[in-house]
XYZ file of C-alpha atoms in Angstrom:
678
model
C 24.396 30.515 -8.542
C 23.969 26.791 -8.999
C 26.104 24.995 -11.002
C 25.978 21.058 -11.680
C 27.134 18.366 -14.546
C 23.982 16.568 -15.971
C 22.986 14.651 -18.959
C 20.969 17.059 -21.455
C 18.302 14.906 -22.035
C 17.765 13.986 -18.343
C 17.932 17.915 -17.592
C 14.815 18.147 -20.118
C 12.981 15.356 -18.993
C 13.882 16.639 -15.456
C 11.276 19.709 -16.484
C 8.184 18.509 -16.511
C 5.589 21.455 -16.396
C 8.396 24.158 -17.391
C 9.534 25.894 -20.128
C 12.752 26.647 -21.744
C 12.636 29.905 -23.486
C 14.805 31.375 -26.033
C 14.653 35.103 -25.364
C 13.949 37.817 -28.419
C 16.885 39.374 -27.368
C 18.921 36.052 -28.453
C 20.652 35.497 -31.800
C 18.164 33.240 -34.496
C 19.529 29.525 -34.363
C 22.675 29.069 -36.241
C 23.607 25.831 -36.254
C 24.388 24.352 -39.755
C 24.407 20.566 -40.764
C 28.119 20.906 -42.407
C 29.458 22.978 -39.335
C 27.893 21.381 -36.252
C 25.657 18.582 -36.934
C 27.566 15.990 -38.928
C 30.533 16.134 -36.143
C 27.560 15.829 -33.612
C 26.298 12.557 -35.312
C 29.867 10.790 -35.361
C 30.056 11.714 -31.848
C 26.600 9.903 -31.551
C 28.004 7.007 -33.549
C 31.189 6.826 -30.975
C 28.770 6.761 -28.117
C 26.612 3.940 -29.896
C 29.801 1.862 -30.204
C 31.118 2.289 -27.164
C 31.370 -0.987 -25.542
C 31.724 0.048 -21.925
C 28.324 1.918 -22.207
C 29.433 4.384 -19.831
C 31.169 6.835 -22.062
C 29.866 10.467 -22.342
C 30.081 13.005 -24.560
C 30.233 16.786 -23.233
C 28.787 19.404 -25.163
C 29.145 22.711 -23.273
C 27.561 24.746 -20.758
C 23.672 25.848 -20.364
C 23.169 29.019 -18.408
C 19.601 30.195 -17.764
C 17.738 32.379 -15.515
C 14.507 30.862 -13.650
C 11.677 33.087 -13.677
C 8.006 32.599 -12.044
C 5.508 34.336 -14.336
C 1.986 35.216 -14.601
C -0.849 34.714 -12.231
C -0.710 30.879 -12.709
C 2.958 31.122 -11.588
C 4.116 29.453 -14.848
C 8.063 28.778 -14.428
C 10.313 29.492 -17.349
C 13.735 28.596 -17.883
C 15.076 31.987 -19.743
C 18.166 30.730 -21.451
C 21.327 32.903 -21.094
C 23.950 31.014 -22.900
C 23.440 27.488 -24.486
C 20.474 28.262 -26.612
C 22.212 26.333 -29.748
C 22.577 23.010 -27.526
C 18.792 23.360 -26.343
C 17.566 24.027 -29.636
C 19.353 21.122 -31.335
C 18.828 18.372 -28.630
C 14.782 19.278 -28.750
C 15.270 18.695 -32.662
C 16.689 15.266 -32.193
C 13.843 14.356 -29.797
C 11.345 15.648 -32.362
C 13.350 13.488 -35.206
C 13.454 10.662 -32.446
C 9.672 11.189 -32.362
C 8.855 11.568 -36.126
C 10.875 8.010 -36.827
C 9.281 6.292 -33.872
C 8.230 2.766 -34.952
C 4.884 2.946 -32.863
C 2.586 4.938 -31.006
C 3.789 3.842 -27.938
C 7.335 5.071 -28.442
C 5.977 8.528 -30.243
C 3.886 8.823 -27.095
C 7.237 8.317 -24.841
C 8.947 10.620 -26.407
C 6.370 13.510 -26.492
C 5.570 13.337 -22.779
C 9.297 12.801 -21.301
C 10.853 15.301 -23.288
C 8.504 17.391 -25.663
C 5.588 18.537 -24.225
C 3.826 19.420 -20.958
C 1.129 17.347 -21.229
C -1.397 18.534 -18.353
C -1.276 22.038 -19.865
C -4.421 22.399 -22.519
C -3.360 22.243 -26.462
C -4.136 25.925 -26.661
C -1.894 27.028 -23.867
C 1.586 28.451 -24.849
C 3.371 26.261 -22.038
C 2.160 23.065 -23.881
C 5.361 22.900 -25.459
C 8.222 22.428 -23.392
C 10.602 24.203 -25.718
C 9.833 28.176 -26.433
C 12.140 29.141 -29.531
C 13.172 32.651 -30.331
C 10.217 34.771 -32.383
C 12.457 34.421 -35.723
C 12.481 30.486 -35.307
C 9.117 30.337 -33.821
C 6.872 29.556 -36.897
C 9.534 26.896 -38.463
C 9.550 25.131 -34.764
C 5.849 25.011 -34.451
C 5.034 23.389 -37.589
C 7.718 20.670 -36.588
C 6.339 20.350 -32.962
C 2.793 19.941 -34.026
C 3.927 16.888 -36.414
C 2.770 18.806 -39.796
C 6.091 17.620 -41.693
C 4.579 17.696 -44.905
C 4.371 21.285 -44.839
C 8.111 21.583 -43.983
C 9.806 23.355 -47.122
C 12.686 21.567 -47.958
C 14.055 24.505 -49.908
C 13.630 26.439 -46.730
C 16.825 28.751 -45.371
C 15.764 28.528 -42.023
C 18.486 26.239 -40.265
C 15.787 25.008 -38.122
C 14.317 23.268 -40.659
C 17.242 22.202 -42.449
C 18.556 20.553 -39.279
C 15.612 18.848 -38.319
C 15.369 17.364 -42.313
C 18.923 16.038 -41.492
C 18.695 14.647 -37.985
C 15.522 13.042 -39.066
C 17.315 11.160 -41.882
C 20.328 10.610 -40.185
C 18.733 8.949 -37.144
C 16.252 6.884 -39.053
C 19.841 5.451 -40.790
C 21.372 4.818 -37.707
C 18.097 3.077 -36.182
C 18.043 0.929 -38.963
C 21.585 0.092 -38.586
C 21.598 -0.018 -34.855
C 18.250 -0.036 -32.606
C 16.006 2.709 -31.428
C 17.200 1.774 -28.216
C 20.962 1.844 -28.648
C 20.555 5.353 -30.288
C 18.047 6.372 -27.644
C 20.265 5.368 -24.825
C 23.473 6.665 -26.365
C 21.896 10.379 -26.864
C 21.031 10.012 -23.037
C 24.656 10.536 -22.411
C 25.042 13.921 -24.206
C 26.115 15.653 -21.499
C 25.991 19.360 -20.449
C 27.102 21.595 -17.376
C 24.156 23.725 -16.277
C 24.353 27.038 -14.542
C 21.353 28.535 -12.746
C 21.509 32.247 -12.275
C 19.857 33.700 -9.093
C 18.671 37.390 -8.651
C 21.902 38.455 -7.295
C 23.787 37.829 -10.771
C 24.154 40.242 -13.069
C 22.644 38.101 -16.298
C 24.097 40.915 -18.635
C 27.577 40.864 -17.579
C 27.768 36.858 -17.315
C 26.183 36.744 -20.824
C 29.182 39.291 -21.980
C 31.659 37.407 -20.676
C 30.696 33.790 -21.654
C 30.333 35.004 -25.345
C 33.785 36.864 -25.454
C 35.265 33.384 -25.471
C 33.424 32.112 -28.516
C 31.910 33.331 -31.696
C 32.150 36.870 -31.338
C 29.082 38.793 -30.608
C 28.639 42.012 -33.108
C 28.013 45.192 -30.919
C 24.320 44.794 -32.520
C 23.841 41.499 -30.590
C 25.129 42.667 -27.351
C 22.808 46.060 -27.649
C 20.058 44.176 -28.591
C 20.684 41.881 -25.513
C 21.074 44.965 -23.392
C 17.823 46.695 -24.160
C 15.636 43.330 -23.648
C 17.397 40.969 -21.228
C 15.770 42.802 -18.044
C 12.315 42.501 -19.589
C 10.001 39.407 -19.349
C 9.439 37.268 -22.375
C 6.061 38.729 -22.959
C 7.616 42.647 -22.947
C 10.362 41.433 -24.977
C 8.270 39.803 -27.500
C 6.669 43.353 -27.993
C 9.587 45.346 -28.257
C 11.134 43.209 -30.923
C 7.964 42.599 -33.036
C 7.422 46.492 -32.566
C 11.125 47.742 -32.889
C 13.745 45.515 -33.798
C 12.105 43.529 -36.265
C 11.911 46.548 -38.198
C 15.451 47.293 -38.116
C 16.606 43.966 -38.822
C 13.965 44.161 -42.355
C 16.340 47.118 -42.932
C 19.716 45.787 -42.447
C 20.815 42.281 -43.999
C 22.819 40.918 -41.150
C 23.920 42.013 -37.545
C 27.481 43.291 -39.050
C 25.841 45.801 -41.355
C 23.108 47.029 -38.217
C 26.400 47.328 -35.821
C 27.748 49.768 -38.393
C 24.318 51.546 -38.530
C 24.901 51.723 -34.960
C 28.175 53.438 -35.116
C 26.749 56.272 -37.510
C 23.538 56.627 -35.605
C 25.577 57.557 -31.947
C 27.985 59.662 -33.971
C 25.230 61.470 -35.478
C 23.757 61.616 -31.803
C 26.897 62.364 -29.892
C 29.155 64.404 -32.483
C 31.720 61.911 -32.384
C 32.726 58.368 -33.479
C 33.315 55.164 -31.276
C 36.073 53.169 -32.170
C 34.315 49.674 -33.322
C 35.836 47.936 -30.174
C 34.288 50.568 -27.951
C 30.936 50.775 -29.662
C 28.998 48.420 -27.337
C 30.216 50.461 -24.303
C 29.282 53.918 -25.948
C 25.694 53.147 -26.618
C 25.336 51.536 -23.145
C 26.358 55.219 -21.527
C 24.449 56.809 -24.227
C 21.574 55.196 -23.400
C 21.706 55.359 -19.671
C 22.299 59.081 -20.241
C 18.471 59.407 -21.547
C 17.012 59.293 -18.139
C 13.733 61.112 -19.020
C 13.132 59.130 -22.201
C 11.553 56.112 -22.344
C 12.740 52.585 -24.057
C 10.220 52.874 -26.330
C 10.814 56.683 -27.440
C 14.686 55.759 -27.637
C 13.828 52.772 -29.992
C 11.481 54.844 -32.000
C 14.126 57.183 -33.114
C 16.326 53.911 -33.614
C 13.900 52.815 -36.031
C 13.704 56.483 -37.775
C 17.208 56.916 -37.960
C 17.550 53.387 -39.696
C 14.726 54.492 -42.122
C 16.635 57.610 -43.343
C 19.314 55.312 -43.571
C 17.551 53.078 -45.921
C 16.440 55.854 -48.086
C 20.006 57.407 -48.454
C 21.628 54.255 -49.087
C 19.999 51.395 -49.604
C 16.551 51.958 -51.326
C 16.179 52.558 -55.244
C 16.036 56.405 -55.304
C 12.767 57.673 -57.080
C 10.534 61.106 -57.357
C 11.731 64.490 -57.906
C 14.849 64.520 -56.281
C 15.713 60.998 -57.592
C 18.956 62.446 -59.302
C 20.699 63.888 -55.979
C 20.321 60.639 -54.650
C 21.345 58.504 -57.134
C 24.693 60.584 -57.313
C 24.700 59.914 -53.464
C 24.590 56.471 -53.711
C 26.936 56.300 -56.688
C 29.940 57.372 -54.873
C 29.282 54.541 -52.250
C 30.669 56.070 -49.463
C 29.482 55.814 -45.609
C 31.653 59.253 -44.566
C 29.024 61.263 -44.604
C 26.266 58.922 -42.622
C 26.457 60.498 -39.552
C 26.026 63.807 -41.282
C 23.436 63.125 -43.388
C 21.224 61.143 -40.928
C 21.365 64.623 -38.492
C 20.291 66.516 -41.607
C 17.401 63.785 -42.490
C 15.944 64.503 -38.615
C 15.973 67.906 -39.256
C 14.130 67.499 -42.250
C 11.502 64.502 -41.460
C 10.963 64.839 -37.784
C 11.879 68.190 -36.750
C 11.027 70.134 -39.530
C 13.772 72.661 -38.761
C 14.539 72.640 -42.872
C 12.447 72.399 -46.050
C 12.599 69.777 -48.666
C 14.307 71.808 -50.855
C 16.991 72.813 -48.368
C 17.386 68.705 -47.478
C 17.942 67.864 -51.004
C 20.237 70.856 -51.530
C 22.280 69.575 -48.687
C 22.598 66.352 -50.108
C 23.990 68.446 -53.198
C 26.716 70.044 -51.391
C 27.859 66.927 -49.752
C 27.585 64.888 -53.644
C 29.999 67.871 -54.919
C 32.541 67.564 -51.549
C 33.142 64.022 -52.482
C 32.696 63.735 -56.087
C 35.445 66.688 -56.512
C 37.552 65.073 -53.667
C 37.517 61.916 -55.496
C 38.482 62.902 -58.957
C 41.073 64.588 -57.372
C 42.276 61.381 -55.744
C 42.288 62.989 -52.182
C 42.924 61.443 -49.052
C 39.554 60.301 -47.185
C 40.623 59.178 -43.822
C 40.541 62.605 -41.974
C 37.624 63.200 -43.802
C 35.578 60.148 -42.614
C 36.120 61.007 -38.757
C 35.394 64.585 -39.254
C 31.521 64.436 -40.497
C 30.226 63.830 -36.939
C 31.992 67.412 -35.516
C 30.811 68.718 -39.092
C 27.394 68.059 -38.115
C 27.643 69.337 -34.641
C 29.348 72.759 -36.032
C 26.554 73.217 -38.525
C 24.045 72.387 -35.895
C 25.464 75.045 -33.316
C 25.717 78.067 -36.040
C 22.147 77.114 -37.423
C 21.137 77.686 -33.911
C 22.433 80.988 -34.019
C 22.225 82.047 -37.431
C 18.502 80.553 -38.164
C 17.779 77.118 -39.980
C 16.589 79.402 -43.184
C 20.814 79.593 -43.955
C 21.261 75.855 -43.545
C 22.640 75.198 -47.202
C 24.970 78.229 -46.429
C 25.992 77.032 -43.282
C 26.958 73.770 -44.865
C 28.982 75.103 -47.511
C 30.940 77.360 -44.712
C 31.349 74.570 -42.005
C 32.241 71.969 -45.101
C 34.175 73.942 -47.838
C 34.814 77.614 -46.252
C 36.561 76.508 -43.087
C 38.808 73.593 -44.585
C 40.108 75.888 -47.650
C 43.796 75.927 -46.171
C 43.976 72.035 -44.989
C 43.942 68.614 -46.319
C 40.042 68.511 -46.254
C 39.637 71.297 -48.679
C 37.232 71.340 -51.861
C 39.624 70.758 -54.954
C 39.299 73.963 -57.001
C 38.978 73.818 -60.685
C 42.514 74.202 -61.211
C 43.682 71.349 -59.143
C 40.666 69.184 -60.286
C 42.100 69.485 -63.698
C 45.826 69.331 -63.129
C 45.312 66.162 -61.072
C 42.587 64.239 -63.366
C 43.900 65.238 -66.804
C 47.207 62.821 -66.038
C 45.220 60.146 -64.116
C 44.701 56.506 -64.800
C 40.730 57.175 -65.121
C 40.012 53.744 -66.187
C 41.343 52.231 -62.825
C 38.985 54.604 -61.156
C 35.530 52.920 -59.655
C 33.441 55.857 -60.422
C 34.867 56.818 -64.276
C 32.076 54.819 -65.689
C 29.754 56.633 -63.413
C 30.942 59.981 -64.856
C 30.776 59.379 -68.598
C 27.187 57.882 -67.899
C 26.385 61.455 -65.816
C 27.778 63.369 -68.729
C 26.128 61.299 -71.482
C 22.749 61.751 -69.784
C 22.913 65.409 -68.528
C 20.932 66.488 -71.439
C 18.759 63.370 -72.632
C 18.862 60.008 -70.615
C 19.703 56.686 -72.117
C 19.624 53.233 -71.143
C 23.473 52.344 -69.704
C 22.620 48.899 -68.774
C 24.540 47.119 -71.883
C 27.391 49.608 -71.892
C 30.906 49.313 -70.940
C 34.292 51.588 -71.242
C 36.230 51.358 -74.365
C 39.659 52.238 -75.217
C 39.514 54.266 -78.169
C 43.569 54.181 -78.833
C 43.665 50.568 -77.548
C 45.247 49.143 -74.498
C 48.113 47.439 -75.959
C 50.194 49.304 -78.178
C 50.688 48.665 -81.705
C 53.226 50.274 -84.104
C 50.234 51.848 -86.059
C 48.774 53.305 -82.883
C 52.071 54.026 -81.225
C 53.031 56.005 -84.180
C 49.365 57.676 -84.177
C 49.677 58.865 -80.833
C 53.298 60.165 -80.750
C 53.712 58.100 -77.842
C 55.703 54.809 -76.929
C 56.346 52.576 -73.471
C 55.446 54.136 -70.318
C 54.097 57.210 -72.000
C 52.019 55.188 -74.224
C 50.378 53.468 -70.975
C 49.902 56.657 -68.930
C 48.132 58.170 -71.868
C 46.142 55.311 -72.835
C 43.903 55.146 -69.342
C 43.528 58.874 -68.879
C 39.790 59.919 -69.277
C 40.245 61.829 -72.929
C 40.800 58.469 -74.522
C 37.896 56.604 -72.781
C 34.330 56.551 -74.128
C 31.144 53.945 -73.439
C 30.244 51.642 -76.368
C 27.928 48.839 -76.128
C 29.456 45.601 -75.218
C 29.349 43.837 -78.254
C 30.979 46.444 -79.988
C 33.536 46.804 -77.332
C 34.565 43.303 -78.090
C 34.707 44.129 -81.889
C 37.025 47.199 -81.222
C 39.710 45.700 -80.123
C 43.263 46.924 -81.400
C 41.657 48.162 -84.642
C 42.977 51.023 -86.420
C 41.392 54.289 -85.654
C 38.636 54.198 -88.910
C 37.796 51.051 -88.345
C 36.726 52.351 -84.496
C 34.885 55.039 -85.966
C 32.491 52.616 -87.891
C 32.318 50.825 -84.722
C 31.459 53.856 -82.935
C 28.937 55.082 -85.785
C 26.879 52.332 -84.783
C 26.040 53.659 -81.261
C 25.612 57.428 -82.558
C 22.644 57.135 -80.084
C 25.703 57.924 -77.389
C 26.325 61.489 -77.751
C 29.880 61.517 -76.767
C 30.514 59.432 -79.514
C 29.472 61.805 -82.067
C 32.615 63.987 -81.610
C 34.703 60.913 -81.675
C 33.542 59.563 -85.243
C 34.228 63.278 -86.915
C 37.759 63.319 -85.722
C 40.234 62.654 -88.400
C 42.786 61.902 -86.294
C 43.158 60.418 -83.016
C 46.574 61.359 -81.190
C 48.217 62.722 -77.642
C 46.703 66.480 -78.663
C 43.367 64.579 -79.444
C 43.092 62.782 -75.971
C 44.146 65.663 -74.093
C 41.385 67.905 -75.870
C 38.952 65.363 -74.801
C 40.239 65.084 -71.570
C 39.967 68.668 -71.206
C 36.297 68.388 -72.347
C 35.346 66.007 -69.927
C 36.628 67.650 -67.087
C 34.649 70.889 -67.932
C 31.506 68.899 -67.756
C 32.283 67.500 -64.688
C 33.179 70.845 -63.374
C 30.077 72.375 -64.827
C 27.908 69.407 -63.038
C 29.700 70.156 -59.743
C 30.796 73.360 -59.405
C 33.382 74.909 -56.565
C 31.241 76.150 -53.698
C 31.961 79.654 -51.739
C 29.758 80.587 -48.368
C 27.455 83.648 -48.875
C 27.854 84.679 -44.948
C 30.590 84.344 -42.257
C 29.209 82.367 -39.417
C 32.287 82.696 -36.728
C 30.520 82.544 -33.339
C 33.220 85.083 -32.242
C 36.349 85.641 -33.683
C 38.142 87.243 -30.721
C 37.988 83.765 -28.874
C 39.567 82.168 -31.529
C 43.199 81.117 -30.074
C 46.472 79.440 -31.098
C 49.757 77.886 -29.749
C 52.916 77.863 -31.569
C 55.872 75.904 -29.535
C 58.386 73.812 -29.702
C 58.318 73.550 -33.340
C 54.482 72.641 -33.485
C 50.948 74.464 -34.046
C 47.501 74.344 -32.633
C 44.305 75.798 -32.953
C 41.528 76.369 -30.948
C 38.346 78.204 -29.513
C 37.945 79.235 -26.163
C 34.364 79.163 -24.745
C 32.629 80.958 -22.521
C 32.551 78.459 -19.636
C 36.736 77.935 -20.349
C 36.781 74.729 -22.040
C 38.624 74.857 -24.991
C 37.998 73.181 -28.526
C 40.939 72.010 -29.963
C 40.415 72.236 -33.419
C 41.340 69.256 -36.419
C 44.711 69.869 -37.637
C 46.460 71.108 -34.512
C 49.735 69.087 -33.835
C 50.906 67.190 -30.738
C 54.637 67.685 -29.467
C 56.254 64.034 -30.450
C 58.279 63.913 -27.330
C 55.090 65.102 -24.967
C 55.107 61.707 -22.882
C 59.134 62.156 -22.124
C 58.583 65.309 -20.088
C 58.921 63.853 -16.447
C 55.485 65.815 -15.263
C 53.124 64.162 -18.092
C 50.142 62.989 -16.980
C 48.291 62.605 -19.871
C 50.226 59.849 -22.134
C 46.926 57.438 -21.428
C 44.923 59.939 -22.572
C 46.540 60.547 -25.908
C 46.516 56.721 -26.636
C 42.754 56.719 -25.799
C 42.100 59.518 -28.320
C 44.596 57.550 -30.893
C 42.224 54.478 -30.076
C 39.019 56.612 -30.818
C 40.588 58.526 -33.902
C 40.415 61.859 -32.795
C 44.250 61.534 -33.051
C 46.085 60.456 -35.797
C 49.595 59.208 -35.440
C 52.165 60.637 -38.397
C 55.498 61.020 -39.003
C 57.348 63.025 -36.511
C 54.258 63.072 -34.052
C 50.267 62.892 -34.028
C 47.651 65.359 -35.018
C 43.823 65.847 -34.516
C 41.690 64.625 -37.009
C 38.401 66.410 -35.776
C 37.794 68.770 -33.238
C 38.332 67.647 -29.363
C 36.963 69.911 -26.334
C 38.890 69.627 -23.124
C 37.808 70.990 -19.848
C 40.692 74.010 -19.160
C 43.027 76.176 -21.206
C 45.524 74.300 -19.191
C 44.882 70.602 -19.795
C 44.456 71.611 -23.434
C 48.185 73.110 -23.567
C 49.327 69.925 -21.143
C 47.860 67.768 -23.910
C 49.528 69.068 -26.764
C 52.864 70.128 -25.065
C 53.251 67.201 -22.539
C 54.160 67.917 -18.962
C 51.974 70.254 -16.687
C 51.297 73.667 -18.349
C 49.646 76.779 -17.387
C 47.769 77.188 -20.436
C 47.308 80.904 -19.856
C 50.456 81.611 -20.601
C 50.962 79.313 -23.755
C 47.967 79.926 -25.604
C 47.314 83.293 -27.907
C 44.827 85.449 -29.073
C 44.844 86.647 -32.716
C 46.790 89.151 -31.970
C 49.475 87.120 -31.042
C 49.241 88.096 -27.061
C 49.055 85.392 -24.220
C 45.867 84.892 -22.774
C 46.828 86.156 -19.402
C 47.070 89.379 -20.870
C 44.206 89.425 -23.167
C 40.971 87.131 -22.768
C 41.917 86.750 -19.227
C 42.135 89.847 -18.059
C 39.021 91.332 -19.728
C 36.924 88.875 -17.823
C-alpha cells in the first residue's frame, strides 16, 4: 500500500496516458449543488483571497487500485473510494475549459487534465475519466463539448453540477481572473492511497465507508459481487443483471428490503438488517457449483416476482386477487410468496390456479387478522418458517395438495396460538365495536363490498359518517347515546358509508332526512339504497348495519380449514415443562431438534453458574428469532439446534442432558421412549 498527500489537479495531470475509472459497483455520482458544491466554491474563494498564496484546502482521501489491462497494457486507476471528489474535480476542469477565453487556454486545460491526446479520438482511453455506467451518457456530452445538448431540467447531478460550476466559475473569473481561479483550484489537496495486490480492496472499502454516509446492504452487495471483476466484466454484469434490479427498485433502500425478503425465502429465516450484508456473503459463498450469472439471474427472477406482486398494476384473469394482496400493503408474507412464485413460474411444481389460490389464502389470513386487530410482529417473522414447512410437507405429500398444505401450516397448526386465523365469532366481536374510521383498510373494505356484484368507479368517493362525528342534541337523541358512548358508536363500521366527495361536504351535521336526500343522489352506490329506505338512524340501526357489513366480510373471506393432516410423524413431537415454562419441538431422525415458535425460555437461565449459551440467546434476540416479553423470552419462529441437550440447555440455562428433560406425547422422558427404541 502506498499513501501520500498530493494536490488533486496535480494528481490528475500526472496521470498522462492513464485513466481514472469509476467502477460499476460504485454508487451513482451523488454530490449536489446545495449540499456540497456551494460550500466548495466558498472554500475556493478563501483560497483565491489568501494573501500568502500558500494555503491549501484538504478534500479527503482517494483510494484506488492500479490495473494494467488488455493486450495494449492500458493503465486504469480503479477508484475504490473518493469518486465524488474525483468526478467533481473533472467537472470543474471541464467548466474551466468551457469558459476559457481563448483556444490556447482551452487546449491547455484539455491536454493537462481531461484527455490523453496520444490516444485516437475513438479510443475508450481518450478521456482521462471513465465514469460509472449510470453517469456515462451525461458525462460524455460534457466531455465532447456538446453543451447545447444538455437538458437544463435534468435530474442528473452530473448535469446540474456542471452547469452550476460553469456559471459560478465564470463569475469568479470575471471578478478575479482566470489564472487566479486556476491557481486556487490547484491548491485543493487529497491524500491518495494506492492499493497493491496484497490489499483486500473490499474490506478496505467497507471500512472506509463505515464512517461516512452509510452504504445500504444493497450497495455493499453490489460492490461485493463486482469488485473482483475487470471493468469490462463489471459493465457486462451491470447491464445484464443489476440494471434490471434498479429498474424494479426506486432506490437502494427498497432494494435492501428486497434482499432481506429474498434471503429469507431461500434460507428459511430472516436476517436482521444490521447483519444482512454478511448473511448475503455467507449465502453467496455457499453456492459453490453455481456461476455468478446463474445467481444473478435468480436474483433478477425473484425481483420480477416481487414487482408483479407488490408494484405493478394487476391485470388479467386473477387481477382481483392481486389487488386484494396489494391493498393490504403488508410485506409480512413477502418471503413466502416469493418462494411460492418460484414453484409456479420457474420450477413448474404448481399450476396457475394453485398459485393464485395460495395468494387467496394469504389474503384471507391477512385481512381477517387485520380487521380482528391482531398483533403482526410475531407473524411477520414466521413466514420464512411457514415457507420452509410448506415445502417440506409438499415434498412428502405432493405439490398437488399445495393449497391445502398452506392452509394446514398457516391456519390449522396455529389454531391455539397468537398467530391464529380469527374465527367468525372473534371477528364479529372485535369489529362491531372497533373504531373502523381509524383503520386504513375500511374504505377499501366498503369499496370491496360495493363492488362484489357490480363494479363502480370509486375514484371520487370518500367515507361519510351517517351519524355525524360532531354530536348535536338532534343526533344524540336519535342515537340514544351521549358523550363517550356517542363517540364510540359514531366511528363503528355500521355508521360509515361511501358518497361522492362533494356530497360528503354537503351532508355535514345535517339531520337524517336531509342526509337521505343527499344519499339519494348517489343511489348508484348500492349500499346507500338500504340507508335511504330507513325511517330512523339510531343505535340499533347502526348495529344492524355493522352486522350486515361484517357478514359481507366473512362471506368474501371465509374461515379456512385444511382437509388433510400433514404431520411428519406425531411420535417425534417432543415437549418440555420445567420451572414454570413450556416448550414444544420436533426430534429429527439425525437427533437435531426443531424448537417450535411459542416455546418459552426460563427467565433466570443466564443466572445459572454452568450456563454457556447466554451469547447465543442474545444473538437470537438480535436476529428476531427470540422476542423479549414480560417475565422472559419466547421463540417467535421455529429454530433448529444440533442436539436434544443443547435445546434443553438453551431453554432452561446451564448444562443439561436433554434426554432427561424432553418428553414424548405420552409424558415419558426421551431416555425411556424414543432413545430406547433406536
